[in-house]
Short mmCIF file of C-alpha atoms (C1' of nucleotides) in Angstrom, two decimals:
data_model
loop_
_atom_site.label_atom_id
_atom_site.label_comp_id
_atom_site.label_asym_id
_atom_site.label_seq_id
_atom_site.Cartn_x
_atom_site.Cartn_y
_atom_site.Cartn_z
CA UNK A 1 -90.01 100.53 29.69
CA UNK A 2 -87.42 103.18 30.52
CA UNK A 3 -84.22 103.28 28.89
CA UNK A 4 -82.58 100.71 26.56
CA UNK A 5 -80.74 97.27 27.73
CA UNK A 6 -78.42 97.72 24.92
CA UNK A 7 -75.08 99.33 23.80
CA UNK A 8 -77.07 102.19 20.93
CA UNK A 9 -77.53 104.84 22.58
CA UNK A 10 -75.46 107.71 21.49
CA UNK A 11 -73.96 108.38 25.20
CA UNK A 12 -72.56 105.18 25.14
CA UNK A 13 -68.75 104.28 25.54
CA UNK A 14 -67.29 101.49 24.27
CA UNK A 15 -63.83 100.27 23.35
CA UNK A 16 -61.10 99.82 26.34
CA UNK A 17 -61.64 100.71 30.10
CA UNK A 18 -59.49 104.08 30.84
CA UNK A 19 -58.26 103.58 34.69
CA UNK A 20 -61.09 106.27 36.23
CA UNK A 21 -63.72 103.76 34.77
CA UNK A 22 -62.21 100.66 36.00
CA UNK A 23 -62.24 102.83 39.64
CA UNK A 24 -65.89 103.40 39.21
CA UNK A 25 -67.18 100.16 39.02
CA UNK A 26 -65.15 98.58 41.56
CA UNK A 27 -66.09 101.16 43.71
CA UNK A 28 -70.15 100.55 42.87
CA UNK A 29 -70.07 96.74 43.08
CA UNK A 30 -67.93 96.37 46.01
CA UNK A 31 -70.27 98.92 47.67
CA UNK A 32 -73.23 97.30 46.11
CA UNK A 33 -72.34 94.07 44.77
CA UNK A 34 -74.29 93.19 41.52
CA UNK A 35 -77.71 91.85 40.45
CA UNK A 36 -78.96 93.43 37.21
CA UNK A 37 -76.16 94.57 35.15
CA UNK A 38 -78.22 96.46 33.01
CA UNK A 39 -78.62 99.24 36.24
CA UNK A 40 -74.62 99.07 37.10
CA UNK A 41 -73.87 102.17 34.18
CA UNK A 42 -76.41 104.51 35.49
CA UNK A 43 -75.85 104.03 39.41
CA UNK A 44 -72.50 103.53 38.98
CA UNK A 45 -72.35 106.89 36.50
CA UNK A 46 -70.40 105.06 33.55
CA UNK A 47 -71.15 105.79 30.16
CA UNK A 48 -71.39 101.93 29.33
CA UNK A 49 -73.63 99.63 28.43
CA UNK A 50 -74.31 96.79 31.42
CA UNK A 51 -72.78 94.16 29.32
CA UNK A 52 -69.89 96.12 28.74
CA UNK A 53 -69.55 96.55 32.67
CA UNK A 54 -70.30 92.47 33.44
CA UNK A 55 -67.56 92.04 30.93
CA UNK A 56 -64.90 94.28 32.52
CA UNK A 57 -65.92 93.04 36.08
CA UNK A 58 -66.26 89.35 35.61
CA UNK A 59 -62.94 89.06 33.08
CA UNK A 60 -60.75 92.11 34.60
CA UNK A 61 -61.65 93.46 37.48
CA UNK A 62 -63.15 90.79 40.52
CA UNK A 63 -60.76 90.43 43.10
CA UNK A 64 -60.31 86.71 42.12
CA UNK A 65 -58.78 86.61 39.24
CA UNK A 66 -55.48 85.17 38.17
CA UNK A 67 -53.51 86.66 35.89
CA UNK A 68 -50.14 86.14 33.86
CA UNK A 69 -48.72 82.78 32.15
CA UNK A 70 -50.27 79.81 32.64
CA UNK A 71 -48.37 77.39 34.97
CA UNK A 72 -47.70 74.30 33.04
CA UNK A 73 -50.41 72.65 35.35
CA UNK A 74 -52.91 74.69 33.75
CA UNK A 75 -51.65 74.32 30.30
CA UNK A 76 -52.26 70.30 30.97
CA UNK A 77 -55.78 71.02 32.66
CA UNK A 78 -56.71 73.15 29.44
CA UNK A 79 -55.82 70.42 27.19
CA UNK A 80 -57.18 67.62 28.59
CA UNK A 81 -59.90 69.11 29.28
CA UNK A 82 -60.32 70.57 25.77
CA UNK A 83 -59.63 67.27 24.42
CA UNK A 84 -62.62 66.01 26.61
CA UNK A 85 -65.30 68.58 26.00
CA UNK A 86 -64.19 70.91 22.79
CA UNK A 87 -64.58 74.59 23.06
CA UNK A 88 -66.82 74.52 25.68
CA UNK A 89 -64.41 77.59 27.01
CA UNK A 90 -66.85 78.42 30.29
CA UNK A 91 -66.85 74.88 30.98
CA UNK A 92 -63.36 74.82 30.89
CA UNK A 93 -62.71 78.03 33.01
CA UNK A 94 -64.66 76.50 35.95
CA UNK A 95 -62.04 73.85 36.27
CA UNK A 96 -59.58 76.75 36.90
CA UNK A 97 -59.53 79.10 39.85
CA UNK A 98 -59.75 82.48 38.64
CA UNK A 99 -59.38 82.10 35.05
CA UNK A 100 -61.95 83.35 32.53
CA UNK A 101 -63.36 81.61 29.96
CA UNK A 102 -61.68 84.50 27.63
CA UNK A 103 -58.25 84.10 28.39
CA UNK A 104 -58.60 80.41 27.73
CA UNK A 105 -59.91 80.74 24.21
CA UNK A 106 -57.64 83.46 23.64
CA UNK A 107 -54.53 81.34 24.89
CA UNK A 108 -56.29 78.11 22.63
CA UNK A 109 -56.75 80.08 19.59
CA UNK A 110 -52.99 81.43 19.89
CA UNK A 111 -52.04 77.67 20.79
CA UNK A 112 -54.40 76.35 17.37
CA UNK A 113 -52.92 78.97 15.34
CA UNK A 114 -49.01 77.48 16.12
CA UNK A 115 -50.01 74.17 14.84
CA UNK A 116 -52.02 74.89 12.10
CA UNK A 117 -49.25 77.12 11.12
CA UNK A 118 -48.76 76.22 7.28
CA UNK A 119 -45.22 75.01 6.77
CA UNK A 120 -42.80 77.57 7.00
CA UNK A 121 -40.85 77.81 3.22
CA UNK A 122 -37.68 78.72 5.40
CA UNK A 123 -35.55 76.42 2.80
CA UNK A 124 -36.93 77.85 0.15
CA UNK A 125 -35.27 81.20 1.53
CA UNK A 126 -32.27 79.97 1.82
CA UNK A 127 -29.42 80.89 -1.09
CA UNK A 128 -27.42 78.04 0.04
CA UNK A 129 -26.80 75.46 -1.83
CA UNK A 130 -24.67 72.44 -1.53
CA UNK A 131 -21.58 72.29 -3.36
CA UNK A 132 -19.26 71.88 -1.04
CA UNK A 133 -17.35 68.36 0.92
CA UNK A 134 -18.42 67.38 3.89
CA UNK A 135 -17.99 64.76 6.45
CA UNK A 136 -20.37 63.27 8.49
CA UNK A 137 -20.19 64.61 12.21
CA UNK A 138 -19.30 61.66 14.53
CA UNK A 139 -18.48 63.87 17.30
CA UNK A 140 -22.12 65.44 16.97
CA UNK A 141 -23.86 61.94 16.83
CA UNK A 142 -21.28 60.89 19.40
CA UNK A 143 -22.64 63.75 21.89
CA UNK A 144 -26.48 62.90 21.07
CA UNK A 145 -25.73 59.35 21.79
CA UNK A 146 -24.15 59.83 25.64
CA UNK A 147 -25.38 58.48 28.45
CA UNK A 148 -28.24 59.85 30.38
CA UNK A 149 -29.82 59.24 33.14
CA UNK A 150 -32.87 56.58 33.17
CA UNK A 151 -36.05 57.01 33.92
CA UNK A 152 -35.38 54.59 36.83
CA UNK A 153 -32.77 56.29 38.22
CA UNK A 154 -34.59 59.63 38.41
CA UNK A 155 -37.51 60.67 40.79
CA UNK A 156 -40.27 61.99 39.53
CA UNK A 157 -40.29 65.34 38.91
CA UNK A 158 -36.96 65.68 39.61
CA UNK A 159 -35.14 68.86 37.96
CA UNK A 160 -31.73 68.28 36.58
CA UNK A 161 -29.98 70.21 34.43
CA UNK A 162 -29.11 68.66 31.02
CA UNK A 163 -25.21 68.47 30.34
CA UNK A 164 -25.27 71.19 27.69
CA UNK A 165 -27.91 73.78 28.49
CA UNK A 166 -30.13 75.62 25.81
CA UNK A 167 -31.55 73.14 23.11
CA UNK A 168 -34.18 73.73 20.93
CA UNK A 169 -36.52 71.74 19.56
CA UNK A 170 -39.65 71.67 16.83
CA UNK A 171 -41.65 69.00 16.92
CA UNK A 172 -44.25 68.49 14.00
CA UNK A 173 -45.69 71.18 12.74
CA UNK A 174 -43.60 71.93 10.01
CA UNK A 175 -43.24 69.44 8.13
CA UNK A 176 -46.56 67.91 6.67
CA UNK A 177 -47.38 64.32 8.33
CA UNK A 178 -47.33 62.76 4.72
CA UNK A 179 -44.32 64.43 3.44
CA UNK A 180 -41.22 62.16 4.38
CA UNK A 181 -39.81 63.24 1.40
CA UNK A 182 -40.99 66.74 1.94
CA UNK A 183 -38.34 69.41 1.06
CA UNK A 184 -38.07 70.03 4.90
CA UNK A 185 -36.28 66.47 5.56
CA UNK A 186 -33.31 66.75 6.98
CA UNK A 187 -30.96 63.63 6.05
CA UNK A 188 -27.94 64.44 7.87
CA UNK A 189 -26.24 67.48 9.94
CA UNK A 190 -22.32 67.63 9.52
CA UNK A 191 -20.07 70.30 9.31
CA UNK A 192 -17.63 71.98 6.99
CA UNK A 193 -14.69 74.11 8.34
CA UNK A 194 -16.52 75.48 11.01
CA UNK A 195 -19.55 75.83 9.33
CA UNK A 196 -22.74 73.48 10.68
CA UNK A 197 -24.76 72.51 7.69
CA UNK A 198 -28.13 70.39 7.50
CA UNK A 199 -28.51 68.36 4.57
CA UNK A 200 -31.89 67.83 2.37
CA UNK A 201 -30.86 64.85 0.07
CA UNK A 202 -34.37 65.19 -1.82
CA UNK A 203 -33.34 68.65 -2.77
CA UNK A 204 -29.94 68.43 -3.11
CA UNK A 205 -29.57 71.18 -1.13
CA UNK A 206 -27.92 71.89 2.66
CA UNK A 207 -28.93 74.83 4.66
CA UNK A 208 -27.47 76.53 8.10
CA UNK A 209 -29.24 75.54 11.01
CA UNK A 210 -31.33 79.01 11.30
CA UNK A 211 -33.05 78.26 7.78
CA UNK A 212 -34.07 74.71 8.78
CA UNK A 213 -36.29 72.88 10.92
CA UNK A 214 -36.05 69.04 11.79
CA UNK A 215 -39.39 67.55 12.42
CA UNK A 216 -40.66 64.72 14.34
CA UNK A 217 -41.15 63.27 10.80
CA UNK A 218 -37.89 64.00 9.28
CA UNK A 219 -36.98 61.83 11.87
CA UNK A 220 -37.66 58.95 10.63
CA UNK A 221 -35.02 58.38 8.15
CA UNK A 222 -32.47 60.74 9.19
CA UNK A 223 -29.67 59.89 12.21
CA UNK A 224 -31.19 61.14 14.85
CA UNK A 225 -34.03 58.33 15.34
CA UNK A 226 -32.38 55.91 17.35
CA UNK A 227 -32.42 58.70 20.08
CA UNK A 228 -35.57 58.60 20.60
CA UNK A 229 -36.23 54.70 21.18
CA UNK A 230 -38.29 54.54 24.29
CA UNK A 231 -39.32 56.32 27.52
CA UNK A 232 -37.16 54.68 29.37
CA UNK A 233 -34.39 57.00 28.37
CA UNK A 234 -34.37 60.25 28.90
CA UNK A 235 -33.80 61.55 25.71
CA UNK A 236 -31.63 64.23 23.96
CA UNK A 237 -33.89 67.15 22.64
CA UNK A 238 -32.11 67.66 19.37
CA UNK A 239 -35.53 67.63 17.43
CA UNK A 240 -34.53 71.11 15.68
CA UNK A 241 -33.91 74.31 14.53
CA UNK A 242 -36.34 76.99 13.38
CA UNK A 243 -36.39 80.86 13.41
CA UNK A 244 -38.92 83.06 12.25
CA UNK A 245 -42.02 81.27 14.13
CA UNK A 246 -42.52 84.31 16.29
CA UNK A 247 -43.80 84.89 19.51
CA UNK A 248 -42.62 81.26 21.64
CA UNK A 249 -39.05 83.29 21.72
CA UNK A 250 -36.91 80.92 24.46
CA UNK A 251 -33.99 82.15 26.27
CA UNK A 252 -32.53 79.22 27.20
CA UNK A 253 -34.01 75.36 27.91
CA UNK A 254 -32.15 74.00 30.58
CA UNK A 255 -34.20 71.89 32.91
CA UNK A 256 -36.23 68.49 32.22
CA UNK A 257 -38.67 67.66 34.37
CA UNK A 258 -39.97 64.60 34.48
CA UNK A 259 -43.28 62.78 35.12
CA UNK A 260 -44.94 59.55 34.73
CA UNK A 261 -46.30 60.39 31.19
CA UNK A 262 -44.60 63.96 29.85
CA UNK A 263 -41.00 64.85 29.31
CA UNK A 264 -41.27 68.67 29.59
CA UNK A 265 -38.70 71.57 28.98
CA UNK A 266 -38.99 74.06 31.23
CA UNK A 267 -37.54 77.20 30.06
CA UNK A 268 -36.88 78.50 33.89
CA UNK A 269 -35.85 82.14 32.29
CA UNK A 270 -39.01 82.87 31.11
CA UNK A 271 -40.96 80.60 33.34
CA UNK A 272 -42.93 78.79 30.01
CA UNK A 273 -42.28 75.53 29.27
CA UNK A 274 -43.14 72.12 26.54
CA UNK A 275 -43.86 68.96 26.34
CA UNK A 276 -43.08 66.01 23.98
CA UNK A 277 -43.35 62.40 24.10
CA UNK A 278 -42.88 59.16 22.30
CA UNK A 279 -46.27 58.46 20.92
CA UNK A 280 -45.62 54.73 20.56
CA UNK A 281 -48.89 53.95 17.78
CA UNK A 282 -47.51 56.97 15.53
CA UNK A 283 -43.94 56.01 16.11
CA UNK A 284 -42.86 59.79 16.26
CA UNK A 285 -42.53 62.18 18.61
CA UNK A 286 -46.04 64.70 19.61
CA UNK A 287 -45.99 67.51 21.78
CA UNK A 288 -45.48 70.91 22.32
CA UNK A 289 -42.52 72.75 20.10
CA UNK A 290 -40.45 76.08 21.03
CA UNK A 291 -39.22 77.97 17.78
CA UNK A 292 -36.31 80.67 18.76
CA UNK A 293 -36.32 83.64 17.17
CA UNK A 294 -33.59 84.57 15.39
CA UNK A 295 -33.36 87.25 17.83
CA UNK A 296 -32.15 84.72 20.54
CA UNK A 297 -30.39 82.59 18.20
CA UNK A 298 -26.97 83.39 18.38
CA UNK A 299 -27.10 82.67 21.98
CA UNK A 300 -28.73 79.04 21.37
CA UNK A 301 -26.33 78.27 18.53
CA UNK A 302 -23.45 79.52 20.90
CA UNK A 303 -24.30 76.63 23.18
CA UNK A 304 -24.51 73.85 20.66
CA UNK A 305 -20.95 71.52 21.12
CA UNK A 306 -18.33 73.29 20.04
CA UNK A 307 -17.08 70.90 17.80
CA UNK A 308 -20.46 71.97 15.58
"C1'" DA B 1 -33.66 103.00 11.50
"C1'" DA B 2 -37.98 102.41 9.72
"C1'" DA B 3 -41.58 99.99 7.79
"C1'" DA B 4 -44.11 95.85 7.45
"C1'" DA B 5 -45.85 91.75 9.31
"C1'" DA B 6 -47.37 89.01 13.01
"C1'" DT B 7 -49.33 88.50 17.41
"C1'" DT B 8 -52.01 89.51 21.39
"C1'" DC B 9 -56.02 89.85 23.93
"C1'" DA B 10 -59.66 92.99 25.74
"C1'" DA B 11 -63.79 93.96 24.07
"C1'" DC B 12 -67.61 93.45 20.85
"C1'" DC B 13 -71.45 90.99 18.59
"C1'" DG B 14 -75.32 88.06 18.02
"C1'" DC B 15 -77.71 84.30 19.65
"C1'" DG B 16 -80.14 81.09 22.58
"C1'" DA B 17 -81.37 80.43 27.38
"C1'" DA B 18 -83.02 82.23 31.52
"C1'" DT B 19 -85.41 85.53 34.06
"C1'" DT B 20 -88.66 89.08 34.96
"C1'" DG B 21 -92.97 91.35 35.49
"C1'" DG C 1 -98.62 81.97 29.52
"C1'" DC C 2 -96.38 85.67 27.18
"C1'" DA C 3 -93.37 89.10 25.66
"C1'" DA C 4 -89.69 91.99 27.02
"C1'" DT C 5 -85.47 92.13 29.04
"C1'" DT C 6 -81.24 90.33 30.82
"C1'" DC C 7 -77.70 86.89 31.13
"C1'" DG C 8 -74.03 83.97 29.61
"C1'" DC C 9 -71.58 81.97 25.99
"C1'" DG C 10 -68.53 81.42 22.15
"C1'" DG C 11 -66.95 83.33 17.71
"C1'" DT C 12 -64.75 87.29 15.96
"C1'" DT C 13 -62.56 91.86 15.64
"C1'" DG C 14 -59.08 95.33 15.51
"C1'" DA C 15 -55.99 98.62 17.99
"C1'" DA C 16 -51.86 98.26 20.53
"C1'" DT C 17 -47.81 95.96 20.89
"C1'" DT C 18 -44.18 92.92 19.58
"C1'" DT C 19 -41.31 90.84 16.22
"C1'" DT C 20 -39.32 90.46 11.85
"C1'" DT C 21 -37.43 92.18 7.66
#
DNA sequence: AAAAAATTCAACCGCGAATTG
DNA sequence: GCAATTCGCGGTTGAATTTTT
């Protein structure tokens, strides 16, 4: 047969689309449309192999194809369906208007990589230790503890904005499931002078907020837990304080939005948003997590009572 | 300010399935 | 029916970019 199915040949280009490419093949399929991939390089005079081409067209360059963040409706699809069928990524993508299977394994693996992320030694960087006095902070526990509005009293999907603006919270991931006495359990957040410490009893040792992270597991012996009772509060999002994760960099969490099953944070400044929930058989919270960066975290700490 | 580390994500690879001739 | 070729999928890579130190 005539000339090679396959990317060998010396000619052949490979590595990203420059613009005058891209222009090429839109220009031969939308005048020709496509059959047999392997003949789009030569008609189309591109110095690629046809797979290369189906590639670009079918994940880049067809007129039907979403791009950007994921809406949060997505983000839900992708999981569920995930949880239902694995990394069957095509399969996925077909539930999804103009989505690729790529982008979805891409945005899973990125998504996998977050919680698989091995426990972050932030206290172990920290050069703070704890010899100092301290009271506990009643006006802190006094602010987590205010009323909110019920579940009952809201409709669903109702935005409201949350009485102080900008929390952050880290659920699970950092702290391992079977480590309750892990060095990342936080016992108790006070303050002295003006100073907002978090407290590791194990390890004798207190931190500032920025080298700590609460976790959905820490929870269970530390203050905080009775916040997080049942669904039919909305509940305060004090679940913690991490920098250093990386990329889920938050601006400012302002809204909840609420539905039957999911409380979710929607970060409206950077249109992302996360999810957590009282998984009743665990008895902790699950969900999503948003780590600030320390870039960002003056700005979240700046909103935090000011009694802290 | 600069270097290092982490992340992203478009593109590549090989493989099995489907199609072609 | 068969072998060659093409298609479609999912795992993986690595250069560009972003973030951290």
């Amino acid at each position: 047969m005539g000339h090679h199915s396959c990317c060998n040949q010396q000619k052949v280009k490979r590595g990203l689309w420059s613009p005058e490419e891209d222009e090429k093949l839109i220009r031969y399929i939308t005048n020709h449309g496509y059959g047999c991939w392997s003949e789009v390089p030569e008609k189309a005079g591109l110095q690629r192999c046809g797979k290369s081409c189906r590639l670009r067209w079918i994940n880049y360059l067809r007129p039907d194809i979403r791009r950007g963040r994921f809406t949060p409706e997505e983000e839900k699809l992708i999981i569920s369906l995930h949880g239902a069928v694995g990394n069957r990524w095509a399969h996925i993508a077909s539930h999804l208007p103009g989505r690729t299977d790529n982008e979805i394994k891409n945005y899973w693996n990125s998504w996998i990589k977050k919680k698989i992320r091995k426990p972050t030694n932030t206290i172990a960087k920290s050069n703070q230790t704890s010899q100092f006095t301290y009271t506990q902070n009643h006006q802190f526990d006094h602010f987590l503890n205010q009323d909110l509005p019920t579940k009952s009293q809201l409709q669903d999907n109702t935005l409201f904005s949350l009485p102080n603006p900008s929390f952050i919270f880290d659920i699970g991931s950092n702290v391992q499931p079977t480590s309750t006495t892990s060095h990342s359990r936080i016992d108790q957040i006070f303050q002295d002078n003006s100073q907002t410490w978090l407290l590791n009893q194990h390890q004798g040792q207190a931190q500032p907020p920025e080298m700590v992270s609460y976790s959905s597991h820490s929870m269970n012996s530390n203050p905080l837990t009775p916040l997080m009772d049942n669904l039919d509060n909305i509940m305060v999002p004090i679940e913690g304080i991490n920098v250093g994760g990386g990329h889920d960099q938050i601006s400012a969490v302002d809204c909840l939005q609420r539905n039957d099953q999911i409380n979710e944070w929607v970060d409206t400044q950077n249109c992302s948003s996360s999810y957590f929930f009282w998984d009743q058989e665990e008895g902790q919270l699950g969900g999503d997590e948003i780590i600030p960066s320390s870039s960002n975290m003056g700005t979240l700490m700046s909103s935090f009572p000011s009694s802290l």
